Structure formats: structure tokens, C-alpha cells
XYZ file of C-alpha atoms in Angstrom:
589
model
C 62.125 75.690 107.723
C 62.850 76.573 111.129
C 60.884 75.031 114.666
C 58.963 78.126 115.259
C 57.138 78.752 111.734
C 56.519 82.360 110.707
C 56.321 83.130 114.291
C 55.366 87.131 113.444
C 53.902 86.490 109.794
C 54.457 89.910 107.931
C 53.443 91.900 111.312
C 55.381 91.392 114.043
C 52.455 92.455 116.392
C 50.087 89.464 116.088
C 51.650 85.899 117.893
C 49.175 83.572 116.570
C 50.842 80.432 118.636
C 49.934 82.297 121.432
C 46.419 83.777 120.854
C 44.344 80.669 123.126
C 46.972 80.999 125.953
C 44.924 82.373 129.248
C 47.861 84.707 129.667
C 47.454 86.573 126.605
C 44.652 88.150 127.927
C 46.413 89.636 130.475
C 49.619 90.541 128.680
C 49.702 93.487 125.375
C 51.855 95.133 123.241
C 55.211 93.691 122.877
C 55.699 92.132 125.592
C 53.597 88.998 123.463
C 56.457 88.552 121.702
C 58.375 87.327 124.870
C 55.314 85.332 125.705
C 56.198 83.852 122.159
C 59.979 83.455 123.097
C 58.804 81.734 126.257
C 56.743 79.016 123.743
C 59.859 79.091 121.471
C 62.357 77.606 124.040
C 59.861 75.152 125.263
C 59.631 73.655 121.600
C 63.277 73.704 121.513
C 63.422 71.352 124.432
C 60.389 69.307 123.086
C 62.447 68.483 119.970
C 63.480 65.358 119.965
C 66.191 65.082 117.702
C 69.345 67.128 117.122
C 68.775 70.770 116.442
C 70.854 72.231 113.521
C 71.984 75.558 113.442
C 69.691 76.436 109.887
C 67.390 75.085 111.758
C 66.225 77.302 114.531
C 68.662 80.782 113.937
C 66.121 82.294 111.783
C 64.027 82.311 114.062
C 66.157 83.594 116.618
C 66.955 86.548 114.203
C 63.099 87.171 114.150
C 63.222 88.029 117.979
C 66.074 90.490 117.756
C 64.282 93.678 117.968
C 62.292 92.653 121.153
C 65.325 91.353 122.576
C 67.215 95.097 121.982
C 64.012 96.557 123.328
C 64.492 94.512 126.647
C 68.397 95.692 126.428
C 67.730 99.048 126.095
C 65.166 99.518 128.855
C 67.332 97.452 131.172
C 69.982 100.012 130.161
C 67.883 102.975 130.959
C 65.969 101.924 134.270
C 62.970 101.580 132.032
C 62.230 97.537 132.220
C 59.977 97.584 135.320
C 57.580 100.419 134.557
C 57.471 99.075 130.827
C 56.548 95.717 131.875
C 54.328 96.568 134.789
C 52.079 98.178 132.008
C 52.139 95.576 129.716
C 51.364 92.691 132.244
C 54.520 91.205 131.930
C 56.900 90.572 134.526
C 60.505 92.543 134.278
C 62.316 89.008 136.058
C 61.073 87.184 133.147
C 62.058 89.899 130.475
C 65.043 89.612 131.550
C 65.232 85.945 131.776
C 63.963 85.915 128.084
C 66.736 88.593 127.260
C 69.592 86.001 129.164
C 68.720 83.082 127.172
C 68.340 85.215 123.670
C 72.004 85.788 124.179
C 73.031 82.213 125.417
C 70.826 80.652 122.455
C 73.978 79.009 120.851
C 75.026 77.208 124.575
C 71.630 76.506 125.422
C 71.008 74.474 121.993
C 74.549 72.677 122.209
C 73.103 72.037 125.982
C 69.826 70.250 124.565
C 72.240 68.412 121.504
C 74.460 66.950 124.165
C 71.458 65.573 126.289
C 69.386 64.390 122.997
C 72.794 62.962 121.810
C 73.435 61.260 125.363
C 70.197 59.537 125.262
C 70.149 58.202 122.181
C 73.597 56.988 122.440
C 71.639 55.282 125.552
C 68.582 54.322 123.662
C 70.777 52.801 120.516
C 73.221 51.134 122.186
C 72.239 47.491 120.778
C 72.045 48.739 117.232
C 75.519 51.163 117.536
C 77.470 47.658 119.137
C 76.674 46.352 115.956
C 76.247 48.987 113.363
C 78.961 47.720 111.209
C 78.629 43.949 111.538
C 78.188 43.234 108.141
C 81.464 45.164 107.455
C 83.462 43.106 109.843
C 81.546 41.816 113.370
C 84.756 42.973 115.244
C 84.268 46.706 114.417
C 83.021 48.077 117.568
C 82.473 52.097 117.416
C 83.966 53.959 120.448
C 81.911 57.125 121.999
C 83.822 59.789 120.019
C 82.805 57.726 116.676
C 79.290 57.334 118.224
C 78.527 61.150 118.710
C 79.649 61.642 115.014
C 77.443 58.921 113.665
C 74.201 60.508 115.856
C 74.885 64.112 115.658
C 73.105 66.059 112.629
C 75.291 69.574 112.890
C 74.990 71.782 109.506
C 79.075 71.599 109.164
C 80.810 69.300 111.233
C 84.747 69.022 111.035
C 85.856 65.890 112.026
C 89.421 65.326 113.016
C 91.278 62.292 113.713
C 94.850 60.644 113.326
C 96.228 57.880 111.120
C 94.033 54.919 111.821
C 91.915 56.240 113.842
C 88.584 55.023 111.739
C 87.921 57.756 109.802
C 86.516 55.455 106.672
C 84.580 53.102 109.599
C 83.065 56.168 110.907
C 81.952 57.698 107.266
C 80.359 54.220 106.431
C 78.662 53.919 110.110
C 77.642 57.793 109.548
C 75.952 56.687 106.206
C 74.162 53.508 107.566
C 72.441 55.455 110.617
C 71.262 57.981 108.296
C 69.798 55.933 105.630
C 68.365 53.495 108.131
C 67.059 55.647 111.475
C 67.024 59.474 109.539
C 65.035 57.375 106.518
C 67.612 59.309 104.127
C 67.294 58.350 100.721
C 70.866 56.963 99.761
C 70.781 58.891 96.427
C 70.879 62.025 98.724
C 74.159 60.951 100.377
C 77.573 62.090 98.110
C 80.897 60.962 99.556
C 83.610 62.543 97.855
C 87.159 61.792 98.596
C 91.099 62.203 96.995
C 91.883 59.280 95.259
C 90.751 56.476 93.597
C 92.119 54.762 96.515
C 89.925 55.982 98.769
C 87.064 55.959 96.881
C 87.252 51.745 96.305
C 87.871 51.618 99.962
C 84.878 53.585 100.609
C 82.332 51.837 98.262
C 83.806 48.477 99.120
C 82.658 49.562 102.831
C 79.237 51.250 102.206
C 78.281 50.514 98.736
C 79.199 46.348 98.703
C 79.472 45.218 102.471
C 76.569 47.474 103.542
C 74.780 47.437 100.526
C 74.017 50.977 100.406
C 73.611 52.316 96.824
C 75.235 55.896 97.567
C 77.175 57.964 95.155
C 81.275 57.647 96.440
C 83.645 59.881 93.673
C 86.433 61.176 93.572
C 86.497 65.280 93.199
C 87.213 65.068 89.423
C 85.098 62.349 88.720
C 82.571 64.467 90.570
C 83.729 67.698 88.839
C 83.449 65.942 85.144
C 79.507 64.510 86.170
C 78.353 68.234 86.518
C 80.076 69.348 83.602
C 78.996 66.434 81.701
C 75.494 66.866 82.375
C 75.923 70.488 82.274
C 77.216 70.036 78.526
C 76.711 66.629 77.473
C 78.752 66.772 74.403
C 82.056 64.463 75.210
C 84.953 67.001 76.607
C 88.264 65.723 76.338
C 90.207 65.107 79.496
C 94.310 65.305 79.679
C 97.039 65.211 81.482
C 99.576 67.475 83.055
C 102.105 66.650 79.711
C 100.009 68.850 77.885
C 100.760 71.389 79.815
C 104.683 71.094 79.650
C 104.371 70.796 75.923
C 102.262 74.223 75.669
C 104.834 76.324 77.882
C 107.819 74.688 76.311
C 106.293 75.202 72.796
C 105.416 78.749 73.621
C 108.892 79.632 75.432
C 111.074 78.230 72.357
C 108.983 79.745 69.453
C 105.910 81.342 69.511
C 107.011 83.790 72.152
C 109.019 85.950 69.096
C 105.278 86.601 67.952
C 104.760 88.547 71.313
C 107.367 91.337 71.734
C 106.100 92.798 74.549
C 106.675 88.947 76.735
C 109.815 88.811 74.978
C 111.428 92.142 76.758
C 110.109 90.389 80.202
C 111.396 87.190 79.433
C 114.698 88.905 78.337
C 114.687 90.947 81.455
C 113.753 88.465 83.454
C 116.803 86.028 82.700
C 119.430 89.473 82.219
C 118.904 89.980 86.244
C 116.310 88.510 88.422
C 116.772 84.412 86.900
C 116.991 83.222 90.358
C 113.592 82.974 91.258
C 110.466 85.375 91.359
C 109.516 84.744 95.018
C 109.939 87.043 98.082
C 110.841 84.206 100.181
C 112.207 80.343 99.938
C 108.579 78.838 99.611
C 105.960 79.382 96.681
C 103.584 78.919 100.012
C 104.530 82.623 100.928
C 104.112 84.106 97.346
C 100.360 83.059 97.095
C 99.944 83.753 101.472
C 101.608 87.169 100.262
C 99.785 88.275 96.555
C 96.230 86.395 97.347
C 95.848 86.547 101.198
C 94.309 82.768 99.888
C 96.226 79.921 99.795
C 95.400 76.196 100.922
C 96.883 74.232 98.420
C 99.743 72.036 99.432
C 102.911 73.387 96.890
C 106.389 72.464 97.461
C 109.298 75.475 96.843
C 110.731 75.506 93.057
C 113.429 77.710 93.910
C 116.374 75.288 95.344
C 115.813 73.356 92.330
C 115.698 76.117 89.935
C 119.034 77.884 91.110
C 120.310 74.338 91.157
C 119.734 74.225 87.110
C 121.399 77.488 86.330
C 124.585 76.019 88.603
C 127.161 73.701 87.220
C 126.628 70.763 89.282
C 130.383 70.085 89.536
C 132.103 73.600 90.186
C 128.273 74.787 92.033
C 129.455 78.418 89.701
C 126.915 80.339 88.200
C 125.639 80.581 84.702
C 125.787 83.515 82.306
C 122.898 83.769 79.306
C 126.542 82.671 77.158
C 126.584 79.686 79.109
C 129.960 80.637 81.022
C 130.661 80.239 84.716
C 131.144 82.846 86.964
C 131.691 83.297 90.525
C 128.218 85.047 91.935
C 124.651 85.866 90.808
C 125.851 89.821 90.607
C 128.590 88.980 87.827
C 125.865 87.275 86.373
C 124.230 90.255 85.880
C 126.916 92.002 84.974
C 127.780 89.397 81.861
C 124.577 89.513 81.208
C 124.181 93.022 80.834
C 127.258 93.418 78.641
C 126.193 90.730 76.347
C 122.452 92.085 76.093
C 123.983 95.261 74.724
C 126.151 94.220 72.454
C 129.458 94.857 74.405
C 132.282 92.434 74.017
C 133.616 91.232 77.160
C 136.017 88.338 78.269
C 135.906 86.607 81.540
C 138.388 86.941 84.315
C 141.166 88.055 81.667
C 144.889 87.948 83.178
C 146.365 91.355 83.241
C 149.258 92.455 81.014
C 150.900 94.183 83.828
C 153.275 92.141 86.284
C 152.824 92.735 89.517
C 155.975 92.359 92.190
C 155.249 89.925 94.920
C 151.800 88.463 93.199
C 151.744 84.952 94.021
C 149.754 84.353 91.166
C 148.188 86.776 88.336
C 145.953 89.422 88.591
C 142.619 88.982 87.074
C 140.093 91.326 86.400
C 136.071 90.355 86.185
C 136.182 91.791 82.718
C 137.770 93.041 80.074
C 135.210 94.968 77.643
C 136.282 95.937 74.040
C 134.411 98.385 71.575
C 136.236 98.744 68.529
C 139.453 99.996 69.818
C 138.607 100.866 73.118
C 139.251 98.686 75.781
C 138.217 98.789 79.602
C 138.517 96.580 82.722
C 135.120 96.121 84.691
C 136.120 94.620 88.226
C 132.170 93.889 90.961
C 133.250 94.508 94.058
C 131.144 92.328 96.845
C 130.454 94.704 99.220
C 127.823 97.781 98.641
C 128.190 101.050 98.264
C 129.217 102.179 101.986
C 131.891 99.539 102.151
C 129.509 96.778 104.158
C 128.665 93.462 103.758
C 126.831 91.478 106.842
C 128.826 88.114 105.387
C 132.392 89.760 106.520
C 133.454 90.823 109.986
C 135.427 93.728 110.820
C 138.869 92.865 110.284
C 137.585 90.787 106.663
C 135.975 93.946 105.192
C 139.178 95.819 106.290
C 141.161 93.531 104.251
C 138.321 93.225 101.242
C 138.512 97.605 101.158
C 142.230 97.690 101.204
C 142.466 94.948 98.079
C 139.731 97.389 96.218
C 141.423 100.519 96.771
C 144.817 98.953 95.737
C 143.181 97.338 92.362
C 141.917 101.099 91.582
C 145.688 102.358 92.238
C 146.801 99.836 89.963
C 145.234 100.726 86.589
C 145.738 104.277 87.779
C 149.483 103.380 87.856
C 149.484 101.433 84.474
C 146.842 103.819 82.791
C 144.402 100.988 81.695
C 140.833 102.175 82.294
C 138.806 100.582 85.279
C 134.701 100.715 85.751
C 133.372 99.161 89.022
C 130.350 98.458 90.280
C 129.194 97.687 94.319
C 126.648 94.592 95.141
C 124.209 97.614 96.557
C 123.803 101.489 96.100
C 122.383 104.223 98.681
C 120.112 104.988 96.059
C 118.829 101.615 95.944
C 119.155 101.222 92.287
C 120.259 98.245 90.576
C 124.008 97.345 89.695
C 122.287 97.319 85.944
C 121.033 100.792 86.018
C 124.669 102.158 87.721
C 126.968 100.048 84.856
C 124.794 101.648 82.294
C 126.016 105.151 83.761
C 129.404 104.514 84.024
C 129.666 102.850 80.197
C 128.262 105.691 79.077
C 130.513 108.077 80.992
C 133.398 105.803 79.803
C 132.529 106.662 76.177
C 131.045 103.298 75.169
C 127.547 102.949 73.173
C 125.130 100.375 73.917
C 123.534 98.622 71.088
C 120.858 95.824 72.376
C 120.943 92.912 70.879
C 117.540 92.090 68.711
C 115.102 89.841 70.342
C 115.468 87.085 68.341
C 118.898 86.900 68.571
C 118.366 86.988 72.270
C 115.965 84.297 72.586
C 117.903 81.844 70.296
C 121.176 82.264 72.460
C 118.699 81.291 75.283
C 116.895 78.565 73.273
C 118.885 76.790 70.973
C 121.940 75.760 73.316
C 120.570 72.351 74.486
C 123.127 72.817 77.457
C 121.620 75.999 78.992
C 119.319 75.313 81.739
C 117.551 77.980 81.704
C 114.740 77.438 79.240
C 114.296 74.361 80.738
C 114.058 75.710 83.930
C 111.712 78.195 83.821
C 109.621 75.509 81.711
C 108.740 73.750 85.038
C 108.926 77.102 87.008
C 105.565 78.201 85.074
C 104.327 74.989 85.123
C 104.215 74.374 88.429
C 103.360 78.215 89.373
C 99.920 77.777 86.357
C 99.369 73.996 88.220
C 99.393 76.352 91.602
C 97.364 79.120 90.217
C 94.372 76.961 89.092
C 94.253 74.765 92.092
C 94.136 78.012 94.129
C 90.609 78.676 91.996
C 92.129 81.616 90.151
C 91.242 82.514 86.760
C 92.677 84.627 84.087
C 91.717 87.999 85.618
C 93.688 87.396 88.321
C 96.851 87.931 86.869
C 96.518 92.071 86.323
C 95.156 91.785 90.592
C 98.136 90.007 91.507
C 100.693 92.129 89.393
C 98.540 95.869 90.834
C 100.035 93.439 94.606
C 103.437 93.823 94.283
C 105.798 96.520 93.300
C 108.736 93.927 92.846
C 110.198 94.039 89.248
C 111.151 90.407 89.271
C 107.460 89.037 90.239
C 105.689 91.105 87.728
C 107.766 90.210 84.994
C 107.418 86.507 85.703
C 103.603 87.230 86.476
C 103.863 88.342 82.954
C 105.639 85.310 81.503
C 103.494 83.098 83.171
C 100.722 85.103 81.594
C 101.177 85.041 78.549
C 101.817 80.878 78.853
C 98.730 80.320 80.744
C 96.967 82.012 77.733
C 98.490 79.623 74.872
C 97.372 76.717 76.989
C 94.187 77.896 77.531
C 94.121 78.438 73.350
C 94.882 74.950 73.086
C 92.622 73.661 75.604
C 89.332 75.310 73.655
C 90.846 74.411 70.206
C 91.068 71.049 71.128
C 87.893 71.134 73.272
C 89.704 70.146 76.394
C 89.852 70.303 79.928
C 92.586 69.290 82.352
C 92.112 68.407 86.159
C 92.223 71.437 87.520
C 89.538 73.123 84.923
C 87.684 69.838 85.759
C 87.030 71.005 88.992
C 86.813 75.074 88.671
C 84.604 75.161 85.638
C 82.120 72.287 87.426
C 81.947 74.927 90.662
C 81.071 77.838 88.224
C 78.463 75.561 86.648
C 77.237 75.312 90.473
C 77.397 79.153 90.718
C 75.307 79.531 87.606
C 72.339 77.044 88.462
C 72.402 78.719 92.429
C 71.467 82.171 90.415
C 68.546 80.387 88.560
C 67.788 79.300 92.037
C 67.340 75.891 91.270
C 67.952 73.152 93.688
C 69.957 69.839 93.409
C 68.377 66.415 95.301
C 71.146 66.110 97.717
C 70.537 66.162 101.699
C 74.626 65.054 102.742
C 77.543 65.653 101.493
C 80.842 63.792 103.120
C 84.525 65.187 102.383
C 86.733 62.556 103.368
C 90.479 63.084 103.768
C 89.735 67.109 104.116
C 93.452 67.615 105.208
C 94.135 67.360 101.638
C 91.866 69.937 100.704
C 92.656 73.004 97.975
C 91.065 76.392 97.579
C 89.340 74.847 94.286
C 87.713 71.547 96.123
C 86.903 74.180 98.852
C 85.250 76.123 96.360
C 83.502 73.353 94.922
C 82.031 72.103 97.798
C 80.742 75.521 98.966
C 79.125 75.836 96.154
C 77.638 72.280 95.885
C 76.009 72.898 99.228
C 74.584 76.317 98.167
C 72.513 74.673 95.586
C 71.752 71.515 97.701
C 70.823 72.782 101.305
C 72.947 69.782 101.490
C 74.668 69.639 105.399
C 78.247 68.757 104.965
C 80.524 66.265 106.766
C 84.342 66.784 106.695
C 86.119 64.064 107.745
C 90.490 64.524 107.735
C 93.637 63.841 109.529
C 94.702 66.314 112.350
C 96.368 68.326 109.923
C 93.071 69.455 108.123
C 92.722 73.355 107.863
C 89.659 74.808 109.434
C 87.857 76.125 106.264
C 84.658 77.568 107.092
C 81.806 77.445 104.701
């Protein structure tokens, strides 16, 4: 409720505040309302204590059309003439007008001076606000102003042992003992469990202040608890491994349409499906919403489909090549069903060779045979790795490999690293197969995904099992839900994010199966499904008993705890506290 109570009532006309003032009888029409803007400010000043922002903007808002009356006249040369009939004065209109638009300063203004005094006032029982905690504690003014000011959101920043825990548990002490809050109405919610015993050692044992201190899952399985009493089984993150790994080496065959991507996926874009080097940018870039701390998968993922020894890549045959490009290439041959053998020495001798020619591939169909030779430079004859006089070189050895299986009559197909067209080096050694007279027969599914699977000692299964783990972990602490998979893939027109969108997909869904089966939640679902049960009990407009709520370490905070809390203090009225290192990001509720 704010200071100046249903100022206008239904009609805006009447100022009943105002009615026994001797003025009134001289002043009419609209002009009362400034008389009751006049009265407003004056009770702003008469406070007394700190003025919260709930507290008097609705009332403010009630004034605006008056106040874009007063504008508008101003504007127009109208003000005096208005005024002059209304028994008002046009100084004082305007006055009123000034501080209407300077509301917010004015208010810090009176905060700072109420804050001042009582720092003044309370000096003897600030010194020793925290005695019983430790008599040496002594508060300095920056710690002071948080403990006395009463702001709707306050972000509080400080570094590494500064006395951010001192300050929560002086915070809670002044409110409980000189706001008379009722310590039930006081949550702290923090990290760790760490925190938390720190905390209630502090405020709960040493000041003997019976508030609630949790962590955000602790707090996040109360409200589902009470929300559903029956007992909800909580696990950990190995449950989520063994889903996706279950999924990815068997059930998958059930789905052929995940298959094809997951096929796909590994044939030519295994490397990683982010635009960038940091998971960071792929949720900045899909969501436009991302304040979850996640570290980059992708070093360690190409680092799995290397050889650790040679640093070669991997084909889906578990050979080692020399780039990601003959990668695809292998991986296209084998996919459909083309024979091929790796770096193959040619038959021909060639006069002054220091050392044997060898081709990428040789390719056999029955009896026809061709060479297949990925040249690293693109279609125009460029690459930004060589200077002039190396690309010089790298066009004259291309030009003299296509003169020599010209000379010896032994067929040659070629592909470039990029195309003007911009089409993959897939889609152009598809053409030129065909052209050469060879079929492609694709390999069945399940004779795909066993290759992939059953060799223990390729990585890439095991790769990607931690890929979509981490990228599900990511997705939920980022407050997504299932839906959000078709919004992110309708994002991006890049073939290698949608098809591990749909991988992930697909694996997010067989965990979810098991979670309900085995009526389970994890962490993360902890802490989104208790926010939802907040959303739900704000739309039956029902109110929880809670007048604070303190965040301590907020640096650490996610889009879900962000969520959570916003939607705690939607159904409490609750003001909120954040309390972090310098590092905490400026979330606005």
C-alpha cells in the first residue's frame, strides 16, 4: 500500500486529503490535484523510515495525467491563463511538474538523509551488532548502509573477504530486532551446503535467530514437497550418463528418423555443433539468454576423435587420416558402400620421386577401380593458411598429379576443401562418383550404428555421450523445457546444430521417460519444476508468508535460480537481497 492512500478514489476529481485545507476554497478544477501533489511530497519527507520504490510509485503513476496537463500547457503558452482561473499559481505548477519528473532523485535524496541519521542515531547498537558472533566484528559504513537500507531489490557487490556472510547475518539481526520482522519471514538461500552451515552457524546458532537458511535445491525440493507430498526420488547426474549412453548404443535403432541425424552427424560435421569455441556463444547465439557458467566441450571432444600419439584424425572405420575433410571423404565412401583403401602406393614409378606416390584413395566397385586424391585448397586455388609462393607450389603439385594418371590412364576424382557454390565436399564427390560410373548403395542403419558402437576403441560414441550430457545439463539450468528444442532448431539454419539439436532431442526425451517411470527428479528439475509450482499458485493469486528473501553468492547465479527467485518474490511481495562477488551479473527482476 503506498504513502498517499487512494489519493483520487475511483474519480480523480474529488482530493479528500485536501477537502479542510483553507486553500481549497480558493483553488478548483484540477489544479486540486497539484494541491494534492503538494501534500504528497510533504508526507514523503515526513516518513521516517526508508521509502521503497513499491512503496510510493503507484502513487506517482496516479498523478500522471495532471502532470502531462501541466506539460502540455507549458508547451503551448497555456499554464498562466489556466492557472490564473483555477486559483493556482503557474510558478508552483511548474514546481509540482519539476519534482514529478525528479521523483526517483528526490526519494534517493530523502533515503540518503533518513539513512545518514539513523546510521547517527544507531551508532551504539551498529558498533556492536554482531557481538555475539565475535565482539571484534566491527561493521564499516558501506556494510552499515546495507544493514539500514530497505530498497525493493538491492544488489550488493563485494570482493573475496570482504564480509559478505557478516553483512547478511547483521542485515538479518536489524530486521528482526528494529523492523520487528518475524524471522520465519526471512529466507536466505545460498550455493552450497558450505555456505549454508556458515550462514546458520552465524544467524541461526550465534545470533539465535530461527530463520530459514537453504540451499536452492533444498529450497526447490520444500515447494515441491509440499506441493506434492508423496516422496519424489532425487538422483544424480550418473543417471543421466546412463540414459544417453543407453539410448545412443541401442534404443536409438527404434528411432530411424535420429538415426539418419546421428549418422549424418558423425559422416561430416563430428567436430562439434557450435558456431564458435565456447558453448557460452551457442546459448548467447540460439536463446539471446544465457547466465549459466558452462565450460567449452569442443577441445576435448576433437581431442577424443584424435589419436593422442600421431594427433591424426579418425574415420567412422577407426583409421587415421591426415585432416577433418578426408574424414569426410572416408566417411562418405564407407557410408555408401564404396570400397576404398587409404593412402595406397601407386603402381606407377615415378623418375626422380624421392619416395612413392600416394594417392588419398583408391576406390574399387567390382572391377572398376579409381583414385580419389582432396586437394587442401578450395575451389579458386586459395587457402588463407599458404602464402603466395606456398600455394604456387601446392597448384603446381595438383596439376602435375592430374597429368600423371592422365599419362598412365588410371582414373582420378578430386575434390577442393571449398566450392563457389558453397556446397559441401559430400554433395560434389557424390557428383563426380556418379559421373565416374560408380553406384552408391548406403549402408543400412544398423550396420552403421554397430560400426560406430560396438568398437570399444572408437571415441566417438563416447564422445558425443558427454557432448549431450553436458549440452541437456546446460539446457535445463538455462530454465528451458522440452518445447524449446523445435524454437532453437526454427534459430539456426546450420546443418550441423540442428542435427545435434535433434540428437540431443531425442536423448533428453528417454531421460525424461525414465525420470517419470521411476518417479524422479534430478537437480536441475528440482529447481525448474519448484518455480513452475510458484507460477501456478501466483495465478490462483495466493500469497506465501515471506517479507525477505537473501541470495547470497549471486555471482553464481543461473537462468533457473534466477527464475526461481523471480517467481518466489511474485507470490511473496517478498523484497529481495542479492548479495555476490564483483563478478555477479546484473539480473533485474
Amino acid at each position: 500500500m503506498g504513502l498517499f492512500k487512494n489519493i483520487f478514489g475511483k474519480n480523480p476529481t474529488t482530493v479528500p486529503e485536501v477537502k479542510e485545507q483553507k486553500e481549497v476554497k480558493e483553488v478548483s478544477g484540477r489544479c486540486l490535484e497539484l494541491l494534492a501533489w503538494e501534500k504528497f511530497l510533504a508526507d514523503l519527507h515526513d516518513a521516517h523510515h526508508y521509502i521503497s520504490r513499491k512503496e510510493f510509485m503507484p502513487d506517482v503513476q496516479n498523478f500522471a495525467d495532471i502532470m502531462q496537463l501541466v506539460k502540455t500547457m507549458a508547451e503551448n503558452d497555456m499554464l498562466e491563463d489556466y492557472c490564473n482561473k483555477n486559483g493556482f499559481s503557474a510558478e508552483r505548477a511548474r514546481q509540482a511538474y519539476s519534482s514529478y519528473e525528479n521523483i526517483v532523485e528526490l526519494v534517493n535524496q530523502i533515503n540518503d538523509t533518513y539513512i545518514e541519521n539513523i546510521m547517527t542515531d544507531e551508532k551504539q547498537y551498529l558498533d556492536h551488532i554482531l557481538e555475539d558472533v565475535d565482539p571484534a566484528i566491527s561493521l564499516d559504513e558501506d556494510q552499515r548502509r546495507v544493514v539500514v537500507a530497505d530498497e525493493d531489490y538491492c544488489l550488493v557487490i563485494a570482493g573475496a573477504g570482504a564480509g559478505k556472510t557478516t553483512t547478511v547475518a547483521a542485515k538479518v539481526k536489524y530486521l528482526v530486532e528494529k523492523q520487528q520482522v518475524d524471522p520465519k519471514q526471512i529466507l536466505i538461500i545460498s550455493f552450497t551446503n558450505k555456505a549454508v552451515n556458515e550462514l546458520r552457524d552465524k544467524i541461526n546458532k550465534d545470533l539465535n535467530i530461527d530463520c530459514p537458511i537453504a540451499t536452492f535445491h533444498s529450497t526447490g525440493n520444500a515447494i515441491l514437497h509440499k506441493n506434492n507430498p508423496e516422496k519424489m526420488n532425487i538422483i544424480d547426474g550418473s543417471k543421466l550418463y546412463y540414459c544417453v549412453q543407453g539410448y545412443l548404443r541401442g534404443t536409438i535403432l527404434q528411432n530411424p528418423r535420429v538415426v539418419n541425424s546421428l549418422i549424418l552427424f558423425f559422416a561430416s560435421y563430428f567436430d562439434a555443433p557450435y558456431e564458435g569455441d565456447d558453448i557460452n556463444n551457442f546459448f548467447n547465439h540460439m536463446a539471446n539468454a544465457n547466465y549459466a557458467t558452462m565450460r567449452s566441450e569442443l577441445d576435448d571432444f576433437k581431442t577424443e576423435v584424435t589419436d593422442r600419439r600421431s594427433k591424426q584424425k579418425i574415420t567412422i572405420q577407426n583409421e587415421i587420416v591426415r585432416s577433418v575433410q578426408e574424414v569426410e571423404v572416408a566417411n562418405f565412401l564407407y557410408l555408401n558402400g564404396i570400397d576404398y583403401t587409404y593412402e595406397p602406393i601407386y603402381p606407377y614409378h615415378i623418375m626422380m620421386a624421392a619416395k612413392p606416390y600416394t594417392p588419398d584413395f583408391i576406390i574399387t566397385q567390382g572391377n572398376h577401380t579409381a583414385y580419389v586424391e582432396h586437394f587442401g585448397i578450395t575451389e579458386d586455388g586459395k587457402n588463407f593458411l599458404y602464402d603466395e609462393e606456398e600455394l604456387a607450389l601446392y597448384r603446381k603439385a595438383i596439376y602435375d598429379k592430374i597429368r600423371l594418371h592422365k599419362d598412365h590412364g588410371t582414373e582420378l576424382i578430386y575434390t577442393f576443401s571449398s566450392y563457389r557454390d558453397k556446397r559441401s565436399i559430400s554433395e560434389h564427390l557424390k557428383e563426380e562418383l556418379l559421373r565416374h560410373g560408380f553406384q552408391l548403395n548406403r549402408r543400412s542403419d544398423e550396420e552403421i550404428i554397430k560400426k560406430l558402437i560396438v568398437l570399444e576403441e572408437n571415441k566417438y560414441i563416447n564422445r558425443l555421450v558427454f557432448l549431450v550430457i553436458n549440452f541437456i545439463r546446460n539446457f535445463k539450468v538455462n530454465g528451458y523445457d522440452e518445447n524449446e528444442f523445435d524454437e532453437l532448431a526454427r534459430k539456426t539454419t546450420n546443418v550441423r546444430t540442428r542435427l545435434f539439436l535433434d540428437i540431443c532431442h531425442a536423448c533428453f526425451l528417454e531421460y525424461k521417460r525414465y525420470l517419470v517411470e521411476n518417479h524422479a527428479v534430478d537437480f536441475e528439475d528440482m529447481i525448474n519444476e519448484s518455480a513452475r509450482v510458484l507460477n501456478e499458485v501466483k495465478e490462483m493469486k495466493e500469497k506465501l508468508d515471506f517479507k525477505y528473501l537473501i541470495v547470497d553468492e549471486y555471482q553464481d547465479i543461473s537462468r533457473q535460480r534466477f527464475d526461481l527467485v523471480k517467481a518466489f518474490s511474485e507470490v511473496t511481495d517478498a523484497k529481495i537481497m542479492a548479495v555476490g562477488g564483483r563478478l555477479a551479473v546484473n539480473l533485474c527482476i
